[in-house]
Structure formats: C-alpha cells, structure tokens
Coordinates of C-alpha atoms in Angstrom, one line a residue:
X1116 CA -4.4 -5.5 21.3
X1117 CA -3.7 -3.6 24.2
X1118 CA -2.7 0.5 23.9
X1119 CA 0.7 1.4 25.1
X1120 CA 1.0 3.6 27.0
X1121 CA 3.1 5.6 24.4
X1122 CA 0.6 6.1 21.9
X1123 CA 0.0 8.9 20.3
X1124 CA 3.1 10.5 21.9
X1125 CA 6.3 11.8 20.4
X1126 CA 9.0 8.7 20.1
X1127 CA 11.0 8.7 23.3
X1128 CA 15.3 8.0 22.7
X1129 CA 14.9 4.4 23.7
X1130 CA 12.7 3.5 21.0
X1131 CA 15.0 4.7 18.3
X1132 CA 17.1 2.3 16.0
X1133 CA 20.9 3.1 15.9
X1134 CA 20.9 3.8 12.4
X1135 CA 24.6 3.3 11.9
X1136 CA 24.5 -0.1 13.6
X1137 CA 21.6 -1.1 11.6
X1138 CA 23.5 -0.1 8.0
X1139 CA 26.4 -2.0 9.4
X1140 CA 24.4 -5.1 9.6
X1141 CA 23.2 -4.5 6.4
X1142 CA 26.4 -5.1 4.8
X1143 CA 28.1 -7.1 7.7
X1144 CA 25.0 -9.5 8.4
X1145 CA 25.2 -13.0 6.3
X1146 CA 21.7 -14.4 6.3
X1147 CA 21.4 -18.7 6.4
X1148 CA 19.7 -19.7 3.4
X1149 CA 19.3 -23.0 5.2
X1150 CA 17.2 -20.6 8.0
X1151 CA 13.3 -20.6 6.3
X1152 CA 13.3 -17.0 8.3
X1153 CA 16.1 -15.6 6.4
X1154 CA 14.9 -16.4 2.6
X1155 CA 14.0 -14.5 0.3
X1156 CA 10.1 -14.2 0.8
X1157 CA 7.7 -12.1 -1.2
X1158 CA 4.7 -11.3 0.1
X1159 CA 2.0 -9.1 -1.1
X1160 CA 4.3 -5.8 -1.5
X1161 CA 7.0 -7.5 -1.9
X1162 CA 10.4 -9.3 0.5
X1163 CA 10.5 -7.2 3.6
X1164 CA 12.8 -7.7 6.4
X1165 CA 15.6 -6.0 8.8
X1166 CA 19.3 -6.3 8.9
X1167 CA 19.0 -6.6 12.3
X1168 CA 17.5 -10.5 12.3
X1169 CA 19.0 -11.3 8.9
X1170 CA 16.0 -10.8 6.5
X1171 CA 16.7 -7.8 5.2
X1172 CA 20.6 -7.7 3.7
X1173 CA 23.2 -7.2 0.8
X1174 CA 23.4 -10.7 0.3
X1175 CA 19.0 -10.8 -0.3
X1176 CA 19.4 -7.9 -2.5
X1177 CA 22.3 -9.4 -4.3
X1178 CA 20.4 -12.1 -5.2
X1179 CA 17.0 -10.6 -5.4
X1180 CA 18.6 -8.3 -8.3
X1181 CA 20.3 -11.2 -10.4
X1182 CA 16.9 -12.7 -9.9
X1183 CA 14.6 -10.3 -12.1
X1184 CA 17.4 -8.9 -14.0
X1185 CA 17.9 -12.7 -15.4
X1186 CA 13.9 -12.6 -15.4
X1187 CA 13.7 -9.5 -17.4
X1188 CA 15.9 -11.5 -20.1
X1189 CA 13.9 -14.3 -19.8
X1190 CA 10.6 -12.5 -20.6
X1191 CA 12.4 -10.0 -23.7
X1192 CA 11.8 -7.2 -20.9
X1193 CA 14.5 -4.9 -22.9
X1194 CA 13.4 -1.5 -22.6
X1195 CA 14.4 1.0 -19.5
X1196 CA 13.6 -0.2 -15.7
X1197 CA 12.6 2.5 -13.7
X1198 CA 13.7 2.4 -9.9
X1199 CA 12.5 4.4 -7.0
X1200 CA 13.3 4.4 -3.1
X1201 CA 12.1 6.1 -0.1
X1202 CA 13.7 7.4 3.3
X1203 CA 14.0 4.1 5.3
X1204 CA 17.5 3.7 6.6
X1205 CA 18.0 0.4 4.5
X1206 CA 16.5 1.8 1.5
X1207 CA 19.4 3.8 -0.1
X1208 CA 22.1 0.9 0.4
X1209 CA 19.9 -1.6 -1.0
X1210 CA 19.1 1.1 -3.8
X1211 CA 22.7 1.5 -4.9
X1212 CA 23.4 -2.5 -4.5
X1213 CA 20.4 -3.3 -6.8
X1214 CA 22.2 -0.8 -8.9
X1215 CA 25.4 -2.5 -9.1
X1216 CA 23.2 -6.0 -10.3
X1217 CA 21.6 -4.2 -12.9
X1218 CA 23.9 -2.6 -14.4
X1219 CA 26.5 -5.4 -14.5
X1220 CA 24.0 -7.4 -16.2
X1221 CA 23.3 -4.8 -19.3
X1222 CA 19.7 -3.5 -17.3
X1223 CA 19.3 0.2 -18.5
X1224 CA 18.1 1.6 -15.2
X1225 CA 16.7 5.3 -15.0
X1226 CA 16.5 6.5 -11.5
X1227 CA 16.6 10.2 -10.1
X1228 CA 19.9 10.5 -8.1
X1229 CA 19.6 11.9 -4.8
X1230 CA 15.8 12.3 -4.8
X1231 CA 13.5 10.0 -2.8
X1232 CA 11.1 8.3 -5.4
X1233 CA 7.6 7.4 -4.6
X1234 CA 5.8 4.2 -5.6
X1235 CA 2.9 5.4 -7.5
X1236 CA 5.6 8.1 -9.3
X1237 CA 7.5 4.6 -10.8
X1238 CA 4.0 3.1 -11.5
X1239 CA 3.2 6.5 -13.5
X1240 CA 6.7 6.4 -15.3
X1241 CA 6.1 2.7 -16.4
X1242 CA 3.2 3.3 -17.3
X1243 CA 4.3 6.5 -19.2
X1244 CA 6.6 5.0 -21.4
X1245 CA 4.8 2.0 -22.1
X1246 CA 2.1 3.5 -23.6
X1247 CA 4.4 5.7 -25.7
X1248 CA 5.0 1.4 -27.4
X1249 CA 8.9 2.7 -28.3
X1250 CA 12.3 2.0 -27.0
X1251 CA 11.4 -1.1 -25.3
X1252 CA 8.8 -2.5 -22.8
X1253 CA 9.9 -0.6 -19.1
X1254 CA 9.2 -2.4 -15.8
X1255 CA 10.3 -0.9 -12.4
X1256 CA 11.5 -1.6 -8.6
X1257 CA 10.8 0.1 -5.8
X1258 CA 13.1 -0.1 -2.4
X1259 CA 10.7 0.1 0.5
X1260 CA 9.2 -1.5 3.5
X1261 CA 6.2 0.8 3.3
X1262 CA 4.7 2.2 6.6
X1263 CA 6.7 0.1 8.3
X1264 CA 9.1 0.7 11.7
X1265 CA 12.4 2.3 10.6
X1266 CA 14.7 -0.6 11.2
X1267 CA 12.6 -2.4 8.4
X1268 CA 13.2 -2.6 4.5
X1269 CA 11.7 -3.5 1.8
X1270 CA 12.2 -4.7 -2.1
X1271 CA 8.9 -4.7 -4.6
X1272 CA 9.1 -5.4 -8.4
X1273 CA 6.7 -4.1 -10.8
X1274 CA 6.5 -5.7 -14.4
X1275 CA 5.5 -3.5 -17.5
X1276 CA 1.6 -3.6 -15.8
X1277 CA 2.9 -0.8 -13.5
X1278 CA 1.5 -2.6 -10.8
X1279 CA 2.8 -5.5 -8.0
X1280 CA 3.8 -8.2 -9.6
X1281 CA 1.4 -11.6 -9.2
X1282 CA 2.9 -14.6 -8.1
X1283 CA 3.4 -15.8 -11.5
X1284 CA 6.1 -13.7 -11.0
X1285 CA 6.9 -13.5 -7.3
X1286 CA 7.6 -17.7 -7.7
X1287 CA 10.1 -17.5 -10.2
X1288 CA 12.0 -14.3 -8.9
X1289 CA 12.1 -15.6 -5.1
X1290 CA 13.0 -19.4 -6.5
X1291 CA 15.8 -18.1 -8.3
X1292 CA 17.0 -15.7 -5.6
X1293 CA 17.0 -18.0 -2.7
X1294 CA 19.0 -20.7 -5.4
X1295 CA 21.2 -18.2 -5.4
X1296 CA 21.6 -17.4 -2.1
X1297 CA 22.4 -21.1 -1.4
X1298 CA 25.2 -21.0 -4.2
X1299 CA 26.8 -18.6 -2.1
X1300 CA 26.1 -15.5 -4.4
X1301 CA 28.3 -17.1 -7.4
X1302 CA 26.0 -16.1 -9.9
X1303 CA 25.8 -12.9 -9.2
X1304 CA 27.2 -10.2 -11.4
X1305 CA 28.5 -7.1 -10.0
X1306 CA 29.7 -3.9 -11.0
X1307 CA 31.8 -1.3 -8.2
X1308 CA 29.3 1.6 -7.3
X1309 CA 31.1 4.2 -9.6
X1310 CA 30.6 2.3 -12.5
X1311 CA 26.8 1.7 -11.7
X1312 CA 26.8 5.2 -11.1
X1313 CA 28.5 6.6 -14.7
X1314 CA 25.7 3.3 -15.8
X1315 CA 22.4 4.4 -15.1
X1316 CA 20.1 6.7 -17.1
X1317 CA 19.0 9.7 -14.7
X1318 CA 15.2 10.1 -15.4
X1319 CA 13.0 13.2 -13.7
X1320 CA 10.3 11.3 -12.3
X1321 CA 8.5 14.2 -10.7
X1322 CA 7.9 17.1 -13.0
X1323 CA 5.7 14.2 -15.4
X1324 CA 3.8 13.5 -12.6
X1325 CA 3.0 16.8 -11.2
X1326 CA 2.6 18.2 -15.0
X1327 CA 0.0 15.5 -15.4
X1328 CA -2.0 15.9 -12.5
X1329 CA -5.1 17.6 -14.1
X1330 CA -5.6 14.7 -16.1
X1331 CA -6.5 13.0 -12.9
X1332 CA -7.7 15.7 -10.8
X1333 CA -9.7 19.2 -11.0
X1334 CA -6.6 21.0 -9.7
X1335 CA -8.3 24.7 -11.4
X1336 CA -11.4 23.8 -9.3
X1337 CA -9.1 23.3 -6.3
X1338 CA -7.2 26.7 -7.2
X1339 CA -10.3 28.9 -7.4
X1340 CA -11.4 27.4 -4.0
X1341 CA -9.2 28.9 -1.8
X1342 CA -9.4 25.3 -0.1
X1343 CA -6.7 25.3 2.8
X1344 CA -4.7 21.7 2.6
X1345 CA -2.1 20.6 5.1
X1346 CA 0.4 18.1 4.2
X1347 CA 2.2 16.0 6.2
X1348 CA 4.3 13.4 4.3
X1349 CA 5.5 11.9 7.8
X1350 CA 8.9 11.9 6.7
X1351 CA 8.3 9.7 3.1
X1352 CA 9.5 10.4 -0.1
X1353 CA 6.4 12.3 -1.3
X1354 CA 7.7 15.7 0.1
X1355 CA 9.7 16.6 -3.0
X1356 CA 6.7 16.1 -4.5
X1357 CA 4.2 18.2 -2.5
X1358 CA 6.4 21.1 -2.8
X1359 CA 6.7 20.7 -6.7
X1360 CA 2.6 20.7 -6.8
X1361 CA 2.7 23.9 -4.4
X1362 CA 5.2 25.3 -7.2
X1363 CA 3.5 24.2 -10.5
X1364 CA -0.2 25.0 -9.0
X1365 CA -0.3 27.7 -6.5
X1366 CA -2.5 25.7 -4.3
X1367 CA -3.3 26.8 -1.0
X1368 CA -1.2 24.2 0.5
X1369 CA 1.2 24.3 3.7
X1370 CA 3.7 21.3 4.1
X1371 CA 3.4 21.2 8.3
X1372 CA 6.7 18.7 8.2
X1373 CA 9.4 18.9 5.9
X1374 CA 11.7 16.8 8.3
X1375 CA 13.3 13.6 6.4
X1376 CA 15.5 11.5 9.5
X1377 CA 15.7 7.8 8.8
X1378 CA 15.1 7.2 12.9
X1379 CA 11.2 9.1 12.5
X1380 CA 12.2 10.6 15.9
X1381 CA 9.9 13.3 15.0
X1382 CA 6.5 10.4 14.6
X1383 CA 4.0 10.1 17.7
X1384 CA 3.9 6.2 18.6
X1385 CA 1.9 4.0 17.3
X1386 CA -1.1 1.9 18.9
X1387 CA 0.9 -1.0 20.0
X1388 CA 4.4 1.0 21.1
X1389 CA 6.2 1.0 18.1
X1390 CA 7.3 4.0 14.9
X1391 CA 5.2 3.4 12.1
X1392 CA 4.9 5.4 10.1
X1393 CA 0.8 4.5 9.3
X1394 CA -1.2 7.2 7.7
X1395 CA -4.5 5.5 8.5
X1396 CA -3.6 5.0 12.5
X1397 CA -4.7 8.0 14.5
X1398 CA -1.4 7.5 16.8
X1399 CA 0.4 7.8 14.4
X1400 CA -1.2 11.0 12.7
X1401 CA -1.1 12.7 16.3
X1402 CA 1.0 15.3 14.7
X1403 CA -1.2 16.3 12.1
X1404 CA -4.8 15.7 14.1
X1405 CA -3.5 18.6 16.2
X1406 CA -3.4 20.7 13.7
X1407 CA -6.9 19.9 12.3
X1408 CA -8.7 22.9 12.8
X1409 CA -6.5 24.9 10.7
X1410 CA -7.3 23.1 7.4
X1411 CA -10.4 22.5 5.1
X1412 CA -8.9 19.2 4.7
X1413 CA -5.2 17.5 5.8
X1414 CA -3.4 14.7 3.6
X1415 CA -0.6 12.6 5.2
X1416 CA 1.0 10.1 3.7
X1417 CA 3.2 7.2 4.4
X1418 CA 7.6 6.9 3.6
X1419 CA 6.7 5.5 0.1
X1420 CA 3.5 7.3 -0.3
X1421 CA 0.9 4.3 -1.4
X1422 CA -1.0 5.3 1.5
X1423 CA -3.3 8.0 2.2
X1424 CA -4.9 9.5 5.7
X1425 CA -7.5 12.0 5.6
X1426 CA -8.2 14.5 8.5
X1427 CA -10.9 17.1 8.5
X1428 CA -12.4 19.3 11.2
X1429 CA -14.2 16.0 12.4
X1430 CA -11.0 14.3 12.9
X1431 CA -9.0 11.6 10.4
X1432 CA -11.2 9.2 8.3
X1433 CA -11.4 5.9 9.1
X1434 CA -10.1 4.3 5.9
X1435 CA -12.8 2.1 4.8
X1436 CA -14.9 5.6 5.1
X1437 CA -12.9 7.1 2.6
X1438 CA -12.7 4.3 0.0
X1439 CA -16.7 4.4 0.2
X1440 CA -16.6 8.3 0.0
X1441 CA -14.4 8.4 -3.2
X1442 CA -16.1 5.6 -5.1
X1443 CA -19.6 7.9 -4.8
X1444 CA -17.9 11.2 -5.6
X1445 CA -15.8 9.8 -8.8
X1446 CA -18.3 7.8 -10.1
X1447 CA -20.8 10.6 -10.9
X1448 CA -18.0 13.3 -11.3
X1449 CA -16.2 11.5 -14.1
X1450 CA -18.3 11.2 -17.2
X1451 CA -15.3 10.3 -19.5
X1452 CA -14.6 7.1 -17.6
X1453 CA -16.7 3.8 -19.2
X1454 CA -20.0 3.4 -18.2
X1455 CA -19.5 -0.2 -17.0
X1456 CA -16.2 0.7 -15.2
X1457 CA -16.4 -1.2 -12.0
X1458 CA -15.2 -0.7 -8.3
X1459 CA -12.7 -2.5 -7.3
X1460 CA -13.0 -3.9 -3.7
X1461 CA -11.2 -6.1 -0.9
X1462 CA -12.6 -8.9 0.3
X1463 CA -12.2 -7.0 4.2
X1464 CA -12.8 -3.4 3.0
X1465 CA -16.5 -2.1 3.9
X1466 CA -19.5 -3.4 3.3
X1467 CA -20.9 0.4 2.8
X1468 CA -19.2 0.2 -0.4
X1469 CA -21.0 -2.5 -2.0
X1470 CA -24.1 -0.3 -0.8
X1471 CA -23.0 2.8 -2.3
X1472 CA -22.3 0.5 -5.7
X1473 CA -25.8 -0.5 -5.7
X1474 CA -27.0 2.9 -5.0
X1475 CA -25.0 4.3 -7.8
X1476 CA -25.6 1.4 -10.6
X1477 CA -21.7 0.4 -10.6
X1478 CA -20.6 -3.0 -10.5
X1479 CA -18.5 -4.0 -7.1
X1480 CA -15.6 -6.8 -7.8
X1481 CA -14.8 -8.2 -4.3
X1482 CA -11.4 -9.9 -4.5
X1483 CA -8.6 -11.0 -2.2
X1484 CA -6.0 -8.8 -0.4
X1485 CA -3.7 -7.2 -2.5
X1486 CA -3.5 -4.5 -4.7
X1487 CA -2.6 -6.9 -8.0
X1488 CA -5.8 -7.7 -8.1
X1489 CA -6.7 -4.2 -9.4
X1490 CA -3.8 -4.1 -12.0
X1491 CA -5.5 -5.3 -15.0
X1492 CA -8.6 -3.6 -14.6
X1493 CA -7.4 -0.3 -13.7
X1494 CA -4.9 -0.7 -16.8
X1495 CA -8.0 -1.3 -19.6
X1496 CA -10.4 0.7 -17.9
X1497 CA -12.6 -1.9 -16.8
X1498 CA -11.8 -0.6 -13.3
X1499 CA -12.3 3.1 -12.4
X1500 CA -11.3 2.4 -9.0
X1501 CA -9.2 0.0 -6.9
X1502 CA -9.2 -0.2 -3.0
X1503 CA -8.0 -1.5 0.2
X1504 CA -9.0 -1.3 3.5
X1505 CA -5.8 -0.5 4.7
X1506 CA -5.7 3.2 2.9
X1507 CA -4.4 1.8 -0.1
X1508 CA -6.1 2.9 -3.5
X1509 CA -6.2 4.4 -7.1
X1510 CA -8.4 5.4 -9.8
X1511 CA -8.3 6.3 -13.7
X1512 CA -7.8 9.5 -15.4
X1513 CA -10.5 11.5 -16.4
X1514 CA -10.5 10.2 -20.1
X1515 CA -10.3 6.8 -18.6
X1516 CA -6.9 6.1 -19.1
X1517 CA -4.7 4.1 -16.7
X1518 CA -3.3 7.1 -14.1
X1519 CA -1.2 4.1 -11.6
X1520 CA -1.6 0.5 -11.3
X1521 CA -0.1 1.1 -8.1
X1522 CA -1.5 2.4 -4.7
X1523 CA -1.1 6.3 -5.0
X1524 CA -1.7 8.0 -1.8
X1525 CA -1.0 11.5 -3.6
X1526 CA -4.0 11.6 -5.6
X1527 CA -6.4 10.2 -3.4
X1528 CA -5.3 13.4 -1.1
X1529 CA -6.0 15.4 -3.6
X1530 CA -9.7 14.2 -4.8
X1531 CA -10.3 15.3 -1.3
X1532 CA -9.8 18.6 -2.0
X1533 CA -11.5 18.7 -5.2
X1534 CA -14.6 17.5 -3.6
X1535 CA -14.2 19.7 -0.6
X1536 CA -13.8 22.8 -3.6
X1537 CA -16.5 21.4 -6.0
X1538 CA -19.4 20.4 -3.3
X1539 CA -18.7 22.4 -0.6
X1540 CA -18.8 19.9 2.1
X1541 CA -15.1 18.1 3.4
X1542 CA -15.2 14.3 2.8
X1543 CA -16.4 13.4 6.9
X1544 CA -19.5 15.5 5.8
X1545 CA -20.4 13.5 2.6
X1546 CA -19.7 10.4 4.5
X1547 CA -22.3 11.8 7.2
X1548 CA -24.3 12.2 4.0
X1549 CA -23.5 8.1 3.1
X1550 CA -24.9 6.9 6.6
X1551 CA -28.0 9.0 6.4
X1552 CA -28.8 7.2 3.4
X1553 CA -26.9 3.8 4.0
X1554 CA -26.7 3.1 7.1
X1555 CA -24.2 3.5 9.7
X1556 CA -21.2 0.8 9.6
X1557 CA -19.0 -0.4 12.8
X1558 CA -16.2 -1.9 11.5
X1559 CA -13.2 -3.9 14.0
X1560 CA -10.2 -5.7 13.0
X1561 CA -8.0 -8.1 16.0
X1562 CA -5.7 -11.0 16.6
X1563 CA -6.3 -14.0 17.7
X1564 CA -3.7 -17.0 18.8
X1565 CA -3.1 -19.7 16.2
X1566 CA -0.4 -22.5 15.9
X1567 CA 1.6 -22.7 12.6
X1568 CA -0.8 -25.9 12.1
X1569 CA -3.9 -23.9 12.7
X1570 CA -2.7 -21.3 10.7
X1571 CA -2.4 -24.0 7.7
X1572 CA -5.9 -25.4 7.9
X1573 CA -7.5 -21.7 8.3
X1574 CA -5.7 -21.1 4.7
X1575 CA -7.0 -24.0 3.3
X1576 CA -10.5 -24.4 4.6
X1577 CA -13.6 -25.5 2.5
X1578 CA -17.1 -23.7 2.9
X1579 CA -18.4 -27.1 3.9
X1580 CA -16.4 -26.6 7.5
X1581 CA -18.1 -24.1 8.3
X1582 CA -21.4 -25.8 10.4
X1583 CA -22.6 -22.5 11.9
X1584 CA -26.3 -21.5 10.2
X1585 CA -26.6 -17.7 11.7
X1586 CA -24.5 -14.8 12.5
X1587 CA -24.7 -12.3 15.5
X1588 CA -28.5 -13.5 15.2
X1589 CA -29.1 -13.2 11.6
X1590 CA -29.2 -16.2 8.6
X1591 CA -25.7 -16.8 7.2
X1592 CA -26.4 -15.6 3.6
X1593 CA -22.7 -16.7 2.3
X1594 CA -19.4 -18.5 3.7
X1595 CA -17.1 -17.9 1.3
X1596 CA -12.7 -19.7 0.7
X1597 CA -13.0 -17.8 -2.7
X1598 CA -13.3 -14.2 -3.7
X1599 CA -16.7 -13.4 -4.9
X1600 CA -15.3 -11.7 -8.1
X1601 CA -12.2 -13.2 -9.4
X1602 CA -12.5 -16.6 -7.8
X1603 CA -9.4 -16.7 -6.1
X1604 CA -8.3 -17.9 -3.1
X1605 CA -9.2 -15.8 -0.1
X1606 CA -6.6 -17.4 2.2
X1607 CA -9.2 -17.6 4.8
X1608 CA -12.7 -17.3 5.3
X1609 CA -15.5 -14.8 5.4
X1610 CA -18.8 -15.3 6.5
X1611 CA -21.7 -12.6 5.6
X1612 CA -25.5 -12.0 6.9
X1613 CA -27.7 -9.0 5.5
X1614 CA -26.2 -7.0 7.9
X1615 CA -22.5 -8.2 8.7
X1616 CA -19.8 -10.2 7.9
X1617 CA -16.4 -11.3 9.5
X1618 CA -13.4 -12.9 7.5
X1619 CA -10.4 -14.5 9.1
X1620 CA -7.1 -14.6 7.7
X1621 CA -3.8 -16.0 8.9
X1622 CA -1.3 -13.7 9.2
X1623 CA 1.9 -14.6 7.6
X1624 CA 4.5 -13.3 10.0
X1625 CA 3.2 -14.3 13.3
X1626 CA 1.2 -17.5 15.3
X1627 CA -1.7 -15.0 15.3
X1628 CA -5.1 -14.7 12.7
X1629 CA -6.7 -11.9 11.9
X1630 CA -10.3 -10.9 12.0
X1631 CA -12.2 -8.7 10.3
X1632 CA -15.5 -8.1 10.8
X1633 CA -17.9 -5.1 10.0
X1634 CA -21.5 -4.7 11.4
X1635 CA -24.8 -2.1 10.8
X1636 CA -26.3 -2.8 13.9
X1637 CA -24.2 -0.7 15.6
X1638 CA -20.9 -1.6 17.9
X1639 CA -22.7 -4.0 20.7
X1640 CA -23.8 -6.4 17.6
X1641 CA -20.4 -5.7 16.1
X1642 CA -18.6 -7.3 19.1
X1643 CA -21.6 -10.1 19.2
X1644 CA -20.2 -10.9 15.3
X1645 CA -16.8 -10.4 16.5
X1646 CA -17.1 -12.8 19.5
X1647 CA -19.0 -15.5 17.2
X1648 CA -16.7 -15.3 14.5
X1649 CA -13.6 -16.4 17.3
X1650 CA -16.3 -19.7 17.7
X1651 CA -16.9 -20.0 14.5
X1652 CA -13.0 -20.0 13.7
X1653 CA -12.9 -22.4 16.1
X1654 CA -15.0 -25.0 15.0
X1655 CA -13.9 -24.8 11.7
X1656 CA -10.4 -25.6 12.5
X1657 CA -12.0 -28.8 14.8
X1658 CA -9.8 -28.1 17.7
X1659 CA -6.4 -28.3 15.9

C-alpha cells in the first residue's frame, strides 16, 4: 500500500465528513434490500456501514432491532439488555432508534444516558449480572464501527456469553432483519423517543468497572510505583472512564486528550490517507508518539475502546509484540488462574507466541479470526488469555474468573503499567528480553488483487491445492484450510516452515486478499516468504 502523503499529519478540512449531512442521510437515506450492498451484513464485529452509501441507516437499525429483540424471545432471553455506544457521529441516532425497538417490544434495556459506553464495560455488565443467576439472563448491544473512519457506524450484539455473538446467531438475526427490510419495515414495532426514554432502566456502567479493577490488575503495585501513564483515548468512549480510574486510584495518570468531536479533526492521518482512529497504526498514534518521552508507559485506545496501543520510550509496540509480552508476564504473575489455562491465539497473530507458550509450559489454541472464538474459554477459565493481531485482547481475573469475553483495551493498558511497576523494565524492554531468548520476528501484512471468483475459491480451498513442497527455502511443515485448535474454517490458507509462515485471506469488503506472513530470518527472508506466498496463492487458485 502506498503512504499518503498525509500520514501521520493532523487531518486537513477537506478530509472531514459533514457531520450534519451524514445524520441527515441517516434518517433521510432508504437502503434497497434488493441491492446485496445494502443488506444487513454481520461480519465479525458485527453490520457496519455509512449513511452515506446506504449501509449504515434507520431503516438497518429498525430492522436489526426487531431482529434480536424477536430473538431474545425466541431463546427465553428475559432478563435486562445492557446497551452501550461510542462517539461516532451515527452511533447516538442509531442508539436512541434501537431504543425505540426495544422498548416497544417489552426489552428492559439499561443504558447510561448521556455517557459514551465502552464495549468491554457492556461485556463486564453482562457478565456481572449473569453470574449474580437472578432477575433474568442479560445480553447486550453495542453501537459502534470500532476504529473505523468517522462517517462509519456500526451495530454488534452480544448474547448472555458477554462476548460477539457466533454465527449461530449472526444467521438468524441478519435473516430475519433483511426479511424485514424487504417487508418494508411492517413488522417493526416502535415506540416515539420519549416514551423509550421514560422506558429504559438507567444502569452506571462505569463505577462497577473501575471498582473492580484490582480483581484484574495490581492497581496498589501501580500506586506505589510512581509509574507515569499517558492516556490518549483518541476521542472514544473510554475517557469517562480514564478519569473515573484517575479519581478512584490516584494513579499517576495524565489524560493528554480529553477532546470528544464526532469529525476526529483533532487525529493525525492514517497510513493510507484516511481518519482512523487505529490504536495499533503509528500514523494514527502521531499525537501521542510525540509525547513519548514524558511517560514510563502511554495507553491509547480506539472510539469503542476494544483496542489497545502501547508506546514506551522505544516508540509504540507493534501489536503482535504485545500480545506475546502479556501472555509471558500473566502467565507466571497469576498463580490463581488454572494451571492448564491456555493461550488463546489467531491463526495470523505471531509466531513468537507459540514460542513463548512452549517456553512457559502453557498450551497455545490457534483458531480463526475473531474474537468469539475466545468466548467460551475465557468464560470457564480454560482460557487465561485471548488475542488478536490486530490489538484486540483479554484475560481473566486474578482468581480466574471471567473479567470480559469481549476485547478490552482498558485493561491490557493497564497490565502494562503493572509490569512496568512490578519488574522494573517497560513492556519494549521485556520484549527485547523475548528476542534474546526467542528469536527476533519480522512480521508483514498486504493486499493483493483478487476477482469476486478468486476470492471464492481462496475461501474454500483444500490443503491438497496447495503443490508447493518448501517456503522461502525451508520444508513446508503444515498447509493448513482449518484452525489448528478448534478445527474451524480458516477462510483461507496458511502455510508454515520451522521458521515462517504466511496465511491468505479474502477480504470481505473489497476485490483484494490479504496476506499475512511472519518470518525469523529477518526482513530480506520475510519479503522472500512474502513474495512466494503471492505464487503460491496463485497456483492454488489455478489461474482463476
């Protein structure tokens, strides 16, 4: 991909959205259920989409509501469903229509009125009340697009696991709601915005949270420190919470940007030209990388706060570096946690991590993309940790109870300065540490072209396509259409040797795939894999 020239620079006017034109098409816009492009679609975190081409509107939300509130009834989901949002333009509006569904079809909704709600905060209420076993089993939406550009929004269900729903679920939600998108919203019941309003149950989802914190992390060990944290929440919903924690704890903690505008004027440009609002991109952390020296350690997160980026005096952490620094530092700093807990993987997050597993004596479960994966294991303990390479994780409570089945980029933020207060080194020092002793990883991910058609056949190939016998010069040791640990389908492929692998995975939005690959021979071999892997693509699809 080539780098704008942009990146890393402060948004100029031109590349902000008109934030009332993009509400007006919000309610204005009526999406074609006949157009595939302007369906309901639910993809890993959910139906994302904009106003602005018809994906993202009242009418989807309309329906997407009716949809699991009739599910809800269909599953004896009767208890309390808790619903968060974050500070994307289109979040609020689809926030108060979902409302309107809900309530008009008996849901007892508890939201926090006026306050931005993070994901892994509605994961932890869920959660919360579900283990209390009374008044009902709770389940929970979230109104976000993520990290994506601000014209974008974004609607995610979580059932009573806490976590992303599976596409058990997805199916039957997304059926129903494009059904009733064709009917032309008939069966949708609706209540006026004051009487959803005087409807709901107002719930305090942050004091829990933050009250509950040392049950997850050493926050005295933090305290007594002196560690210096810098916070950036880039604008998300996870500000309220970072000053609550800088209220309840006394942490030596300065918020560097306490800014919330729905156009991100204030974010440095991404890579590839655009706002996003990606904790784990370096353009995008600009802000807070310049700041770097004045810090032990700096935690930015993204609008819903699932994310985490890491920057220490050595810069900000390449995510994958992270995950693999966390697993080695919780697994031998948590002794209440079960002694087969396992680490929960990826199938394109870092090879170092299967090495620091080894190196540790913990099991590593290597599954597909997306966080549901995790759920189950992080909710009965089997799982002390859950991770993706795209800064996405979460771990268990210190007793090894279920903390979020969601991605929380709070806590991971904070575990780095509990190891920067406990060991005395920041985490880019203990990952120096990991090298020394592991190896040293390059790790790449680009686009490639591919036709809808090749797209299709790279989703559904079989090992035996796959002809090639070696790998940027070593033996092929795997080629794997299945994740290692859960057998499910990857999607894709990936190919491993000793000392790399590459996957590729169709991307679901555009005529591009995407390829991962991840080398400890250093970055010349990593671009021989890199450039094999495009060949070995290649044949696999047989010209297609």
């Amino acid at each position: 991909m080539t780098l704008s020239e942009l990146a890393g620079k402060t948004a100029p006017q031109s590349l902000l959205t008109n934030i009332p034109r993009l509400v007006a098409h919000y309610y204005e816009t009526r999406p074609l259920a006949s157009d595939p492009l302007q369906r309901v679609a639910f993809g890993t975190s959910g139906h994302r989409g904009t106003s602005l081409a018809g994906t993202f509107n009242e009418a989807h939300i309309l329906a997407v509501s009716q949809a699991v509130a009739e599910h809800r009834a269909a599953q004896g989901i009767a208890g309390p469903l808790y619903m968060g949002y974050d500070t994307h333009a289109l979040s609020e509006p689809a926030w108060m229509t979902a409302l309107q569904v809900l309530v008009a079809n008996g849901v007892r909704v508890r939201v926090q009125p006026g306050v931005f709600t993070p994901t892994p905060l509605v994961s932890h209420a869920i959660l919360e009340h579900n283990r209390r076993g009374n008044d009902g089993t709770a389940d929970g939406i979230v109104i976000t697009p993520s990290h994506n550009p601000p014209q974008d929004g974004g609607f995610k269900y979580n059932p009573p696991s806490g976590g992303p729903a599976d596409t058990d679920v997805t199916k039957v939600v997304q059926a129903r709601a494009n059904q009733i998108l064709e009917d032309e919203l008939r069966d949708v019941q609706r209540v006026s915005l004051e009487d959803a309003m005087a409807g709901l149950e107002e719930f305090d989802f942050i004091t829990p949270y933050v009250e509950q914190l040392p049950t997850v992390i050493d926050l005295d060990a933090i305290k007594q420190s002196g560690v210096h944290i810098g916070v950036d929440p880039l604008g998300g919903a996870s500000l309220q919470v970072w000053q609550a924690i800088q209220a309840r704890y006394g942490l030596n903690l300065d918020i560097v940007n306490t800014i919330i505008d729905p156009s991100f004027a204030f974010m440095s440009v991404d890579r590839d030209g655009k706002i996003r609002m990606d904790c784990s991109s370096p353009y995008a952390m600009a802000g807070l990388l310049r700041l770097k020296d004045d810090f032990d350690v700096a935690i930015g997160n993204d609008p819903d706060s699932d994310r985490h980026g890491i920057v220490t005096a050595d810069g900000l952490m390449n995510p994958n570096h992270y995950l693999a620094v966390m697993i080695e530092y919780l697994f031998q700093n948590r002794p209440g946690w079960r002694p087969d807990a396992a680490i929960g993987k990826t199938l394109v997050s870092s090879a170092l991590i299967d090495r620091v597993g080894a190196g540790i004596g913990r099991k590593v479960v290597e599954v597909p993309v997306g966080f549901k994966y995790f759920v189950s294991g992080l909710l009965d303990g089997s799982f002390g940790f859950g991770g993706e390479e795209s800064a996405g994780a979460s771990f268990l409570r210190m007793d090894g109870g279920a903390w979020s089945t969601d991605k929380d980029g709070i806590i991971p933020g904070l575990l780095a300065a509990e190891m920067t207060a406990k060991t005395g080194k920041t985490p880019s020092q203990r990952f120096a540490d990991l090298t020394a002793k592991y190896g040293v990883t390059a790790y790449d991910r680009q686009d490639a072209p591919a036709t809808p058609d090749q797209k299709k056949i790279l989703g559904s190939l079989s090992p035996e396509q796959v002809t090639a016998t070696t790998l940027g010069g070593d033996p092929i040791t795997a080629k794997l259409t299945r994740a290692p640990g859960n057998n499910e389908p990857i999607g894709g492929l990936k190919v491993t040797t000793d000392q790399a692998w590459f996957a590729a995975r169709p991307s679901g939005t555009e005529d591009v795939y995407k390829i991962y690959a991840e080398s400890f021979k250093g970055a010349d071999h990593l671009k021989q894999v890199m450039d094999e892997a495009r060949d070995v693509v290649g044949a696999a699809l047989g010209g297609q």
